[in-house]
Every structure is written in structure tokens, then in C-alpha cells.
Short mmCIF file of C-alpha atoms and ligand atoms in Angstrom, two decimals:
data_model
loop_
_atom_site.label_atom_id
_atom_site.label_comp_id
_atom_site.label_asym_id
_atom_site.label_seq_id
_atom_site.Cartn_x
_atom_site.Cartn_y
_atom_site.Cartn_z
CA MET J 1 -0.21 -120.48 -70.99
CA LYS J 2 1.88 -120.43 -74.16
CA ALA J 3 5.61 -121.06 -73.96
CA LYS J 4 8.43 -121.63 -76.40
CA ILE J 5 11.00 -124.18 -75.33
CA VAL J 6 14.23 -124.66 -77.26
CA THR J 7 15.43 -128.27 -77.04
CA LEU J 8 19.11 -129.16 -77.41
CA PRO J 9 19.32 -132.96 -77.37
CA GLY J 10 23.09 -132.98 -77.99
CA ASP J 11 25.17 -136.15 -77.90
CA GLY J 12 25.10 -139.75 -76.68
CA ILE J 13 22.01 -140.54 -74.64
CA GLY J 14 20.97 -136.85 -74.83
CA PRO J 15 18.40 -137.27 -77.65
CA GLU J 16 16.80 -140.30 -75.96
CA VAL J 17 16.34 -138.68 -72.56
CA VAL J 18 15.18 -135.34 -74.00
CA ALA J 19 12.52 -137.16 -76.04
CA GLU J 20 11.10 -138.54 -72.78
CA GLY J 21 11.23 -135.11 -71.16
CA ILE J 22 9.24 -133.66 -74.08
CA LYS J 23 6.76 -136.52 -73.82
CA VAL J 24 6.12 -135.66 -70.17
CA LEU J 25 5.91 -131.90 -70.88
CA GLN J 26 3.34 -132.66 -73.58
CA ALA J 27 1.33 -134.67 -71.06
CA VAL J 28 1.45 -131.64 -68.74
CA ALA J 29 0.31 -129.34 -71.56
CA GLU J 30 -2.67 -131.53 -72.33
CA ARG J 31 -3.70 -132.12 -68.76
CA TYR J 32 -3.46 -128.45 -67.69
CA GLY J 33 -4.39 -126.74 -70.96
CA HIS J 34 -1.04 -125.17 -71.85
CA GLN J 35 0.60 -124.78 -75.24
CA PHE J 36 4.28 -125.61 -75.39
CA GLU J 37 6.08 -125.07 -78.66
CA PHE J 38 9.32 -127.06 -79.02
CA GLU J 39 12.11 -125.98 -81.32
CA GLU J 40 15.15 -128.23 -81.70
CA HIS J 41 18.70 -126.96 -82.25
CA LEU J 42 22.24 -128.36 -82.37
CA ILE J 43 24.87 -128.29 -79.63
CA GLY J 44 28.00 -130.27 -78.76
CA GLY J 45 29.51 -133.00 -80.91
CA VAL J 46 26.57 -133.13 -83.33
CA ALA J 47 26.95 -129.38 -83.88
CA ILE J 48 30.68 -129.78 -84.55
CA ASP J 49 29.90 -132.53 -87.07
CA ALA J 50 27.39 -130.32 -88.87
CA THR J 51 28.98 -126.87 -88.63
CA GLY J 52 32.48 -127.14 -87.19
CA GLN J 53 31.39 -125.27 -84.05
CA ALA J 54 30.10 -126.64 -80.72
CA LEU J 55 27.63 -123.77 -80.34
CA THR J 56 26.55 -121.78 -83.38
CA GLU J 57 25.29 -118.20 -83.25
CA GLU J 58 21.98 -119.51 -84.60
CA THR J 59 21.51 -121.87 -81.63
CA LEU J 60 22.47 -119.20 -79.12
CA GLN J 61 20.08 -116.65 -80.62
CA ALA J 62 17.23 -119.19 -80.67
CA CYS J 63 17.90 -119.96 -76.99
CA LYS J 64 17.89 -116.28 -76.06
CA GLN J 65 14.49 -115.86 -77.66
CA ALA J 66 12.93 -118.85 -75.91
CA ASP J 67 11.12 -118.98 -72.57
CA ALA J 68 13.35 -121.84 -71.48
CA VAL J 69 16.08 -124.12 -72.81
CA PHE J 70 15.95 -127.88 -72.31
CA LEU J 71 19.23 -129.72 -72.86
CA GLY J 72 20.26 -133.38 -72.94
CA ALA J 73 24.01 -133.88 -72.79
CA VAL J 74 27.18 -133.03 -74.67
CA GLY J 75 30.37 -135.04 -75.14
CA ASP J 76 31.63 -137.53 -77.67
CA PRO J 77 34.74 -139.75 -77.37
CA LYS J 78 35.51 -138.79 -80.97
CA TYR J 79 36.54 -135.36 -79.65
CA ASP J 80 38.35 -136.53 -76.51
CA ASP J 81 41.83 -136.07 -77.94
CA PRO J 82 43.44 -133.46 -75.64
CA ARG J 83 44.80 -131.71 -78.72
CA ALA J 84 41.38 -131.42 -80.43
CA PRO J 85 40.83 -127.76 -81.39
CA VAL J 86 37.06 -127.77 -80.75
CA ARG J 87 35.37 -129.79 -78.03
CA PRO J 88 31.65 -130.49 -77.47
CA GLU J 89 31.90 -129.22 -73.87
CA GLN J 90 32.89 -125.76 -75.14
CA GLY J 91 29.38 -125.48 -76.57
CA LEU J 92 27.80 -126.01 -73.18
CA LEU J 93 30.11 -123.54 -71.45
CA ALA J 94 29.50 -120.92 -74.15
CA LEU J 95 25.75 -121.45 -73.80
CA ARG J 96 25.83 -121.03 -70.01
CA ALA J 97 27.90 -117.87 -70.42
CA GLY J 98 25.75 -116.58 -73.30
CA LEU J 99 22.53 -117.00 -71.32
CA GLU J 100 24.24 -115.63 -68.17
CA VAL J 101 22.77 -118.40 -66.07
CA PHE J 102 25.08 -117.96 -63.11
CA ALA J 103 23.25 -120.04 -60.51
CA ASN J 104 22.90 -123.75 -61.10
CA LEU J 105 20.43 -125.42 -58.75
CA ARG J 106 21.15 -129.11 -58.27
CA PRO J 107 18.69 -130.65 -55.83
CA VAL J 108 19.56 -134.00 -54.27
CA LYS J 109 16.48 -135.70 -52.97
CA LEU J 110 16.32 -139.29 -51.94
CA TYR J 111 13.27 -141.19 -53.06
CA PRO J 112 12.50 -143.65 -50.25
CA GLN J 113 11.98 -146.36 -52.88
CA LEU J 114 15.66 -146.02 -53.82
CA LEU J 115 17.05 -146.24 -50.30
CA HIS J 116 18.76 -149.49 -51.24
CA ALA J 117 19.94 -148.42 -54.69
CA SER J 118 22.67 -146.29 -53.09
CA THR J 119 25.99 -147.83 -52.10
CA ILE J 120 25.80 -145.75 -48.92
CA LYS J 121 24.07 -147.16 -45.85
CA PRO J 122 20.30 -146.47 -45.66
CA GLU J 123 20.52 -145.01 -42.14
CA VAL J 124 23.05 -142.42 -43.37
CA ILE J 125 21.02 -141.22 -46.36
CA LYS J 126 17.42 -141.70 -45.30
CA ASP J 127 16.77 -137.99 -44.56
CA VAL J 128 18.80 -136.47 -47.39
CA ASP J 129 17.19 -133.38 -48.91
CA LEU J 130 19.68 -130.78 -50.08
CA VAL J 131 20.33 -128.40 -52.95
CA VAL J 132 23.74 -127.47 -54.29
CA VAL J 133 23.82 -123.98 -55.80
CA ARG J 134 26.78 -124.19 -58.14
CA GLU J 135 28.22 -120.94 -59.51
CA LEU J 136 28.08 -121.57 -63.27
CA THR J 137 29.58 -118.73 -65.29
CA GLY J 138 32.82 -117.91 -63.49
CA GLY J 139 35.59 -119.47 -61.43
CA LEU J 140 38.04 -122.06 -62.68
CA TYR J 141 35.95 -122.87 -65.76
CA PHE J 142 36.11 -119.34 -67.12
CA GLY J 143 39.37 -117.85 -65.83
CA GLU J 144 42.34 -117.22 -68.04
CA ARG J 145 43.98 -120.42 -69.26
CA GLY J 146 46.74 -121.37 -71.60
CA ARG J 147 49.91 -123.19 -72.40
CA LYS J 148 53.42 -121.86 -72.53
CA MET J 149 57.01 -122.93 -72.38
CA VAL J 150 58.68 -122.34 -69.02
CA ASP J 151 62.43 -122.91 -68.77
CA GLY J 152 62.27 -125.06 -71.87
CA VAL J 153 59.48 -127.35 -70.68
CA GLU J 154 55.82 -127.37 -71.63
CA ALA J 155 53.44 -125.89 -69.02
CA ALA J 156 49.71 -125.17 -68.74
CA TYR J 157 47.60 -123.07 -66.39
CA ASP J 158 43.98 -122.31 -65.46
CA THR J 159 42.87 -119.47 -63.22
CA MET J 160 40.22 -119.36 -60.51
CA PHE J 161 39.01 -115.80 -60.78
CA TYR J 162 35.99 -114.10 -59.19
CA THR J 163 34.74 -110.58 -58.77
CA ALA J 164 32.89 -109.74 -55.53
CA PRO J 165 29.58 -109.08 -57.38
CA GLU J 166 29.78 -112.50 -59.08
CA ILE J 167 30.07 -114.14 -55.66
CA GLU J 168 27.42 -111.98 -54.08
CA ARG J 169 24.68 -112.67 -56.64
CA VAL J 170 25.02 -116.45 -56.46
CA VAL J 171 25.24 -116.45 -52.66
CA ARG J 172 22.02 -114.40 -52.57
CA VAL J 173 20.28 -117.03 -54.68
CA ALA J 174 21.32 -119.61 -52.07
CA PHE J 175 19.93 -117.55 -49.19
CA GLU J 176 16.64 -116.84 -50.96
CA LEU J 177 16.29 -120.55 -51.65
CA ALA J 178 17.12 -121.46 -48.05
CA ARG J 179 14.34 -119.19 -46.83
CA LYS J 180 11.86 -121.41 -48.64
CA ARG J 181 13.45 -124.55 -47.20
CA ARG J 182 15.08 -125.43 -43.87
CA LYS J 183 16.86 -122.06 -43.57
CA LYS J 184 20.47 -123.15 -43.59
CA VAL J 185 23.27 -122.18 -45.98
CA THR J 186 26.69 -123.82 -46.15
CA SER J 187 29.18 -121.87 -48.25
CA VAL J 188 31.94 -124.15 -49.49
CA ASP J 189 35.42 -122.84 -50.31
CA LYS J 190 39.13 -123.52 -49.88
CA ALA J 191 39.91 -120.33 -47.98
CA ASN J 192 42.83 -121.93 -46.14
CA VAL J 193 44.73 -121.99 -49.44
CA LEU J 194 43.11 -119.97 -52.25
CA GLU J 195 42.87 -116.19 -52.47
CA SER J 196 39.69 -116.39 -54.56
CA SER J 197 38.19 -118.50 -51.77
CA ARG J 198 39.13 -115.92 -49.16
CA LEU J 199 37.22 -113.31 -51.14
CA TRP J 200 34.37 -115.82 -51.54
CA ARG J 201 34.22 -116.35 -47.76
CA GLU J 202 34.36 -112.61 -47.03
CA VAL J 203 31.51 -111.84 -49.43
CA ALA J 204 29.39 -114.81 -48.31
CA THR J 205 29.78 -113.82 -44.65
CA GLN J 206 28.77 -110.26 -45.52
CA VAL J 207 25.67 -111.40 -47.45
CA ALA J 208 24.71 -113.66 -44.54
CA GLN J 209 24.19 -110.55 -42.39
CA ASP J 210 21.21 -109.64 -44.56
CA TYR J 211 19.59 -112.97 -43.68
CA PRO J 212 19.59 -113.20 -39.87
CA ASP J 213 16.78 -115.78 -40.07
CA VAL J 214 19.00 -118.19 -42.02
CA GLU J 215 21.69 -120.24 -40.32
CA PHE J 216 25.05 -119.78 -42.05
CA GLU J 217 28.37 -121.59 -42.04
CA SER J 218 31.48 -121.69 -44.22
CA MET J 219 33.20 -125.02 -44.83
CA TYR J 220 36.35 -126.13 -46.65
CA VAL J 221 35.64 -128.16 -49.75
CA ASP J 222 37.60 -131.22 -48.60
CA ILE J 223 35.60 -131.38 -45.37
CA ALA J 224 32.37 -130.86 -47.31
CA ALA J 225 33.28 -133.80 -49.57
CA MET J 226 33.74 -136.00 -46.52
CA ARG J 227 30.59 -134.81 -44.72
CA LEU J 228 28.48 -135.34 -47.84
CA VAL J 229 28.91 -139.07 -47.49
CA ARG J 230 29.17 -139.21 -43.70
CA TYR J 231 26.42 -136.80 -42.49
CA PRO J 232 24.59 -135.75 -45.68
CA SER J 233 21.29 -134.99 -43.98
CA VAL J 234 22.74 -131.99 -42.08
CA PHE J 235 22.98 -130.02 -45.34
CA ASP J 236 20.17 -127.84 -46.64
CA VAL J 237 21.58 -125.39 -49.22
CA ILE J 238 25.23 -125.60 -50.29
CA VAL J 239 26.66 -122.74 -52.37
CA THR J 240 30.02 -123.04 -54.05
CA GLU J 241 32.46 -122.26 -56.85
CA ASN J 242 31.90 -123.71 -60.35
CA MET J 243 34.42 -126.57 -60.29
CA PHE J 244 33.87 -127.44 -56.61
CA GLY J 245 30.16 -127.66 -57.45
CA ASP J 246 30.82 -129.88 -60.46
CA ILE J 247 32.73 -132.37 -58.34
CA LEU J 248 30.52 -132.26 -55.25
CA THR J 249 27.33 -132.84 -57.25
CA ASP J 250 28.64 -136.00 -58.90
CA GLU J 251 29.50 -137.20 -55.42
CA ALA J 252 26.11 -136.14 -54.06
CA SER J 253 24.30 -137.98 -56.85
CA MET J 254 25.47 -141.22 -55.26
CA LEU J 255 23.31 -140.39 -52.24
CA ALA J 256 20.28 -140.55 -54.54
CA GLY J 257 21.39 -143.87 -55.98
CA SER J 258 22.34 -142.84 -59.50
CA MET J 259 23.48 -139.94 -61.65
CA GLY J 260 20.39 -140.77 -63.67
CA MET J 261 18.20 -139.33 -60.91
CA LEU J 262 19.66 -135.81 -60.58
CA PRO J 263 18.11 -132.83 -62.40
CA SER J 264 19.42 -129.31 -62.60
CA GLY J 265 18.24 -125.87 -63.50
CA ALA J 266 20.44 -122.88 -64.23
CA ILE J 267 19.00 -119.43 -63.74
CA GLY J 268 20.24 -115.90 -64.16
CA ALA J 269 18.85 -112.46 -63.64
CA HIS J 270 16.76 -112.64 -66.82
CA LYS J 271 14.92 -115.34 -68.67
CA PRO J 272 15.45 -117.97 -70.05
CA GLY J 273 16.75 -120.66 -67.73
CA LEU J 274 18.71 -123.70 -68.86
CA TYR J 275 17.54 -127.12 -67.68
CA GLU J 276 19.59 -130.29 -67.99
CA PRO J 277 20.32 -133.55 -66.16
CA ILE J 278 23.63 -133.45 -64.27
CA HIS J 279 24.85 -136.61 -66.01
CA GLY J 280 26.89 -136.72 -69.20
CA SER J 281 26.30 -138.18 -72.65
CA ALA J 282 27.18 -141.77 -71.59
CA PRO J 283 28.19 -142.80 -75.14
CA LYS J 284 28.33 -146.50 -74.32
CA TYR J 285 24.60 -146.52 -73.50
CA ALA J 286 23.54 -144.37 -76.44
CA GLY J 287 20.88 -145.73 -78.77
CA LYS J 288 20.19 -148.76 -76.58
CA ASN J 289 17.03 -147.58 -74.79
CA VAL J 290 18.66 -148.23 -71.40
CA ALA J 291 19.42 -144.73 -70.08
CA ASN J 292 17.43 -143.46 -67.12
CA PRO J 293 15.32 -140.49 -68.29
CA ILE J 294 14.25 -139.46 -64.76
CA ALA J 295 16.99 -136.82 -64.27
CA THR J 296 15.84 -135.17 -67.51
CA ILE J 297 12.15 -135.50 -66.65
CA LEU J 298 12.79 -133.93 -63.24
CA SER J 299 14.73 -131.15 -65.03
CA ALA J 300 11.55 -130.54 -67.05
CA ALA J 301 9.73 -130.14 -63.73
CA MET J 302 12.31 -127.55 -62.67
CA LEU J 303 11.80 -125.76 -66.00
CA LEU J 304 8.07 -125.48 -65.28
CA ARG J 305 8.70 -124.25 -61.75
CA TYR J 306 11.52 -121.77 -62.27
CA SER J 307 11.06 -120.45 -65.83
CA LEU J 308 7.29 -120.74 -66.34
CA GLY J 309 6.09 -120.35 -62.76
CA LEU J 310 4.00 -123.55 -63.02
CA ASP J 311 4.51 -124.95 -59.57
CA GLN J 312 1.50 -127.25 -59.49
CA GLU J 313 2.49 -128.81 -62.83
CA ALA J 314 6.08 -129.27 -61.63
CA GLN J 315 4.80 -131.05 -58.58
CA ALA J 316 2.58 -133.26 -60.74
CA ILE J 317 5.69 -134.52 -62.56
CA GLU J 318 7.57 -135.12 -59.31
CA GLU J 319 4.65 -137.05 -57.89
CA ALA J 320 4.35 -139.08 -61.09
CA VAL J 321 8.04 -140.08 -60.80
CA GLN J 322 7.50 -141.06 -57.19
CA ALA J 323 4.39 -143.11 -58.08
CA VAL J 324 6.13 -145.01 -60.88
CA LEU J 325 9.04 -145.86 -58.58
CA GLU J 326 6.54 -146.88 -55.93
CA GLU J 327 5.02 -149.36 -58.38
CA GLY J 328 8.44 -150.97 -58.74
CA TYR J 329 9.56 -149.82 -62.19
CA ARG J 330 13.31 -149.33 -62.56
CA THR J 331 15.83 -148.59 -65.31
CA GLN J 332 19.03 -150.64 -65.23
CA ASP J 333 21.07 -148.09 -63.24
CA ILE J 334 18.69 -148.33 -60.27
CA ARG J 335 17.59 -151.93 -60.70
CA GLU J 336 17.15 -154.17 -57.72
CA GLU J 337 15.75 -157.58 -56.99
CA GLY J 338 12.04 -157.91 -57.45
CA ALA J 339 11.82 -154.68 -59.48
CA ILE J 340 10.36 -154.43 -62.97
CA LEU J 341 13.15 -153.54 -65.39
CA VAL J 342 12.12 -151.04 -68.09
CA GLY J 343 13.87 -149.07 -70.82
CA THR J 344 14.17 -145.34 -71.42
CA ARG J 345 10.98 -145.05 -73.50
CA GLU J 346 8.90 -147.24 -71.22
CA MET J 347 9.94 -145.20 -68.17
CA GLY J 348 8.94 -142.02 -70.03
CA ASP J 349 5.59 -143.55 -71.05
CA LEU J 350 4.84 -144.62 -67.49
CA ILE J 351 5.57 -141.17 -66.05
CA ALA J 352 3.67 -139.35 -68.83
CA ALA J 353 0.67 -141.63 -68.27
CA LYS J 354 0.65 -140.80 -64.55
CA VAL J 355 0.78 -137.08 -65.32
CA ALA J 356 -2.05 -137.45 -67.84
CA ALA J 357 -4.17 -139.37 -65.32
CA GLY J 358 -3.60 -136.64 -62.73
C1 IPM S 401 28.13 -130.91 -65.62
C2 IPM S 401 29.11 -131.51 -66.62
C3 IPM S 401 29.74 -130.37 -67.44
C4 IPM S 401 30.49 -129.49 -66.45
C5 IPM S 401 30.67 -130.84 -68.58
C6 IPM S 401 29.93 -131.70 -69.57
C7 IPM S 401 31.33 -129.67 -69.27
O1 IPM S 401 30.05 -132.28 -65.98
O2 IPM S 401 27.19 -130.23 -66.04
O3 IPM S 401 28.31 -131.16 -64.43
O4 IPM S 401 31.64 -129.79 -66.10
O5 IPM S 401 29.92 -128.48 -66.03
MG1 MG S 402 29.68 -132.56 -63.93
#
């Protein structure tokens, strides 16, 4: 097949990990006779440097015309000043909104080879296999926000706002996904306090009635945070608000040993999807060939599966990652005694070679 993939390397370690993702996608193209065309555009801090904007109209239009979008990371300490008028992160939020990718799938799978890379006890995490479906274009990230003076003092506010259809469509994605897995959905909210969460719970419970074959429960976010590290293997599909999902997936990445292992794919009602590792730009590791490219490479696998319908090819990448770990290769974030320490490029080469060998 022919496909056009827009790449947005972004900031920090973004360009390094995206290069390895492309390397592996090229290996897939050669091995399975596909033609992938890559077109690079700017986003984040590098886009601000070049144009003054974190996401230009040109980048957004290019993304809309692609079959899929493959992103590295955004964020640069240079723009961390709370008073900075433009921030790299705004580019990513505008892109998610512009592509209307409302459901962000963040699978957390433990590779048995990394059982000891996690700080959590092996017996607790050994059967972990869950997916967080994070709502991505609404909630606290997109509600009304601002600053104002109240009684002579400075104040600021953000709003958690949802419409019922916004909740319904993302909850449906979770149920459809659960049907292909272990058939269990946990909807996470804070309905004991927040009105938007009470609506979330109402809608989720209603949607659940359409899926009698799927087990359903609602859980408060604080309890979910605790259970994720205490009984993580009981979860199958978790569906939750944008910010809750942001926080819970960083926590969940620790089950898999490192943020450097967790891919993500954001999908909407129409093409294209947006694929990116869950980790950030990690400026202190940038340009040093030390970042773990596996999260990005696994995001490339999700791109093949969800945007191009190439399931076998996606699986080939996942098996290649597994095989390379099996042989003892590790980047510094998942290093352990007796392992063979490799850099970003070498890890990419090893995985691409496995894919090429089939
Ligand atoms: C993520 C990141 C982003 C988010 C940042 C970079 C804006 O943390 O994808 O989880 O908060 O969504
Ligand atoms: Mg995050």
C-alpha cells in the first residue's frame, strides 16, 4: 500500500526518537512491499523559534492531508516561564483539537524481560496488560481559562467542561476496544465532587447498557491511582477525562519500567490519527543518543494498526521489540546488571534489523 505520513519531530529528544521510528517503518515498507512517504513539519519550540507560533496553519493543513501523523515530543525549558505568551505545548493541544483526535489509546503492557526494571514488585505487575483511553480534546485542558483580579488579588481559573456527546463517543471507543480484549471497562471520574464527573458517570453508565457482554464499573480517580500500583492486573480498559488520563498514564508507565516504553495513538471519527510516545522532550538527554526510542517505535506500530489497517506489520514491530529485549539489549532508562547497554540509534538499528529479517 501507499501511505503519506507527516512527521513532527518537535523538541528535545523528539527528533532522535522519531528518526528511529522512521527507520523501523522503512524496514516494514521494504519487508512487506509498502510505500511510505514521509514529510517533515515543525511543531513546538522549534516552530516558535522559526515562525513565532507553536503550530502553524501550514503544519496543520499538511497533517490533515496525511494518512497519519507521527510526532516526537514538544517542550523546551526556554519557554517554561509562566508568563511566556506562546508555549510549545499549545502546538500539541491545537494539533489534537485540529485533527479532532478525541480518543487517546495508551496501552500499558509489561514485557517479561523488564519485570525487574520496575520499582514495583514483580509479583504485583507480572500480569499487567491494560489500555487507558484518555479523552483528548475536551475537559480541563480545553475549558475556559483565564486570570482576573478578585477583591484586589490576582486569581486564575480553568474549567472542566464536557458535553454528553463528547463523553459518549470516547466511552464507546473504550467499550469497542474492550470487546476485542478481556471485556472489562473501568470508567474513572471524581463524581463525589465534580459536576462534570457526575455527567460523565451518568453517560458512561448509559453507554454500558449497550454492551451487556462487557463488564463495567465506575471508580473515583484517587482510588484508581492507588489500585494502579496495588492491583494493576485487574484493569483491562480504563476510560477517563483528559487531565486524569494524563496523570494516570505517567503513573501507569512505571508499571512497564519506564516512560520510554509507552506508546500512544490518538484517533477520531475520521483519518488521520496522531501517534506519539507518552513521554516528553527530556531536554537534558537531547542530542546524547541515550533516549529510549521504543515508545516511539511502538507508536509506529500503533500507526500501522489503527490508521493503515496493517495489523500483521504492527505485530512484526512488537515482536521485534520483544526479541531485542530478549537478547538483553537495553537503553540506560531500563538498564540492569548483565544487560548490553545501547544508545538510541543502536536500539533502532537492532529493532529494524529484526523487522527486516522477519
Ligand atoms: C502527554 C503530555 C502532554 C499532555 C503535554 C506535553 C502537553 O504530558 O501527552 O501526556 O499533557 O497531554
Ligand atoms: Mg503527560
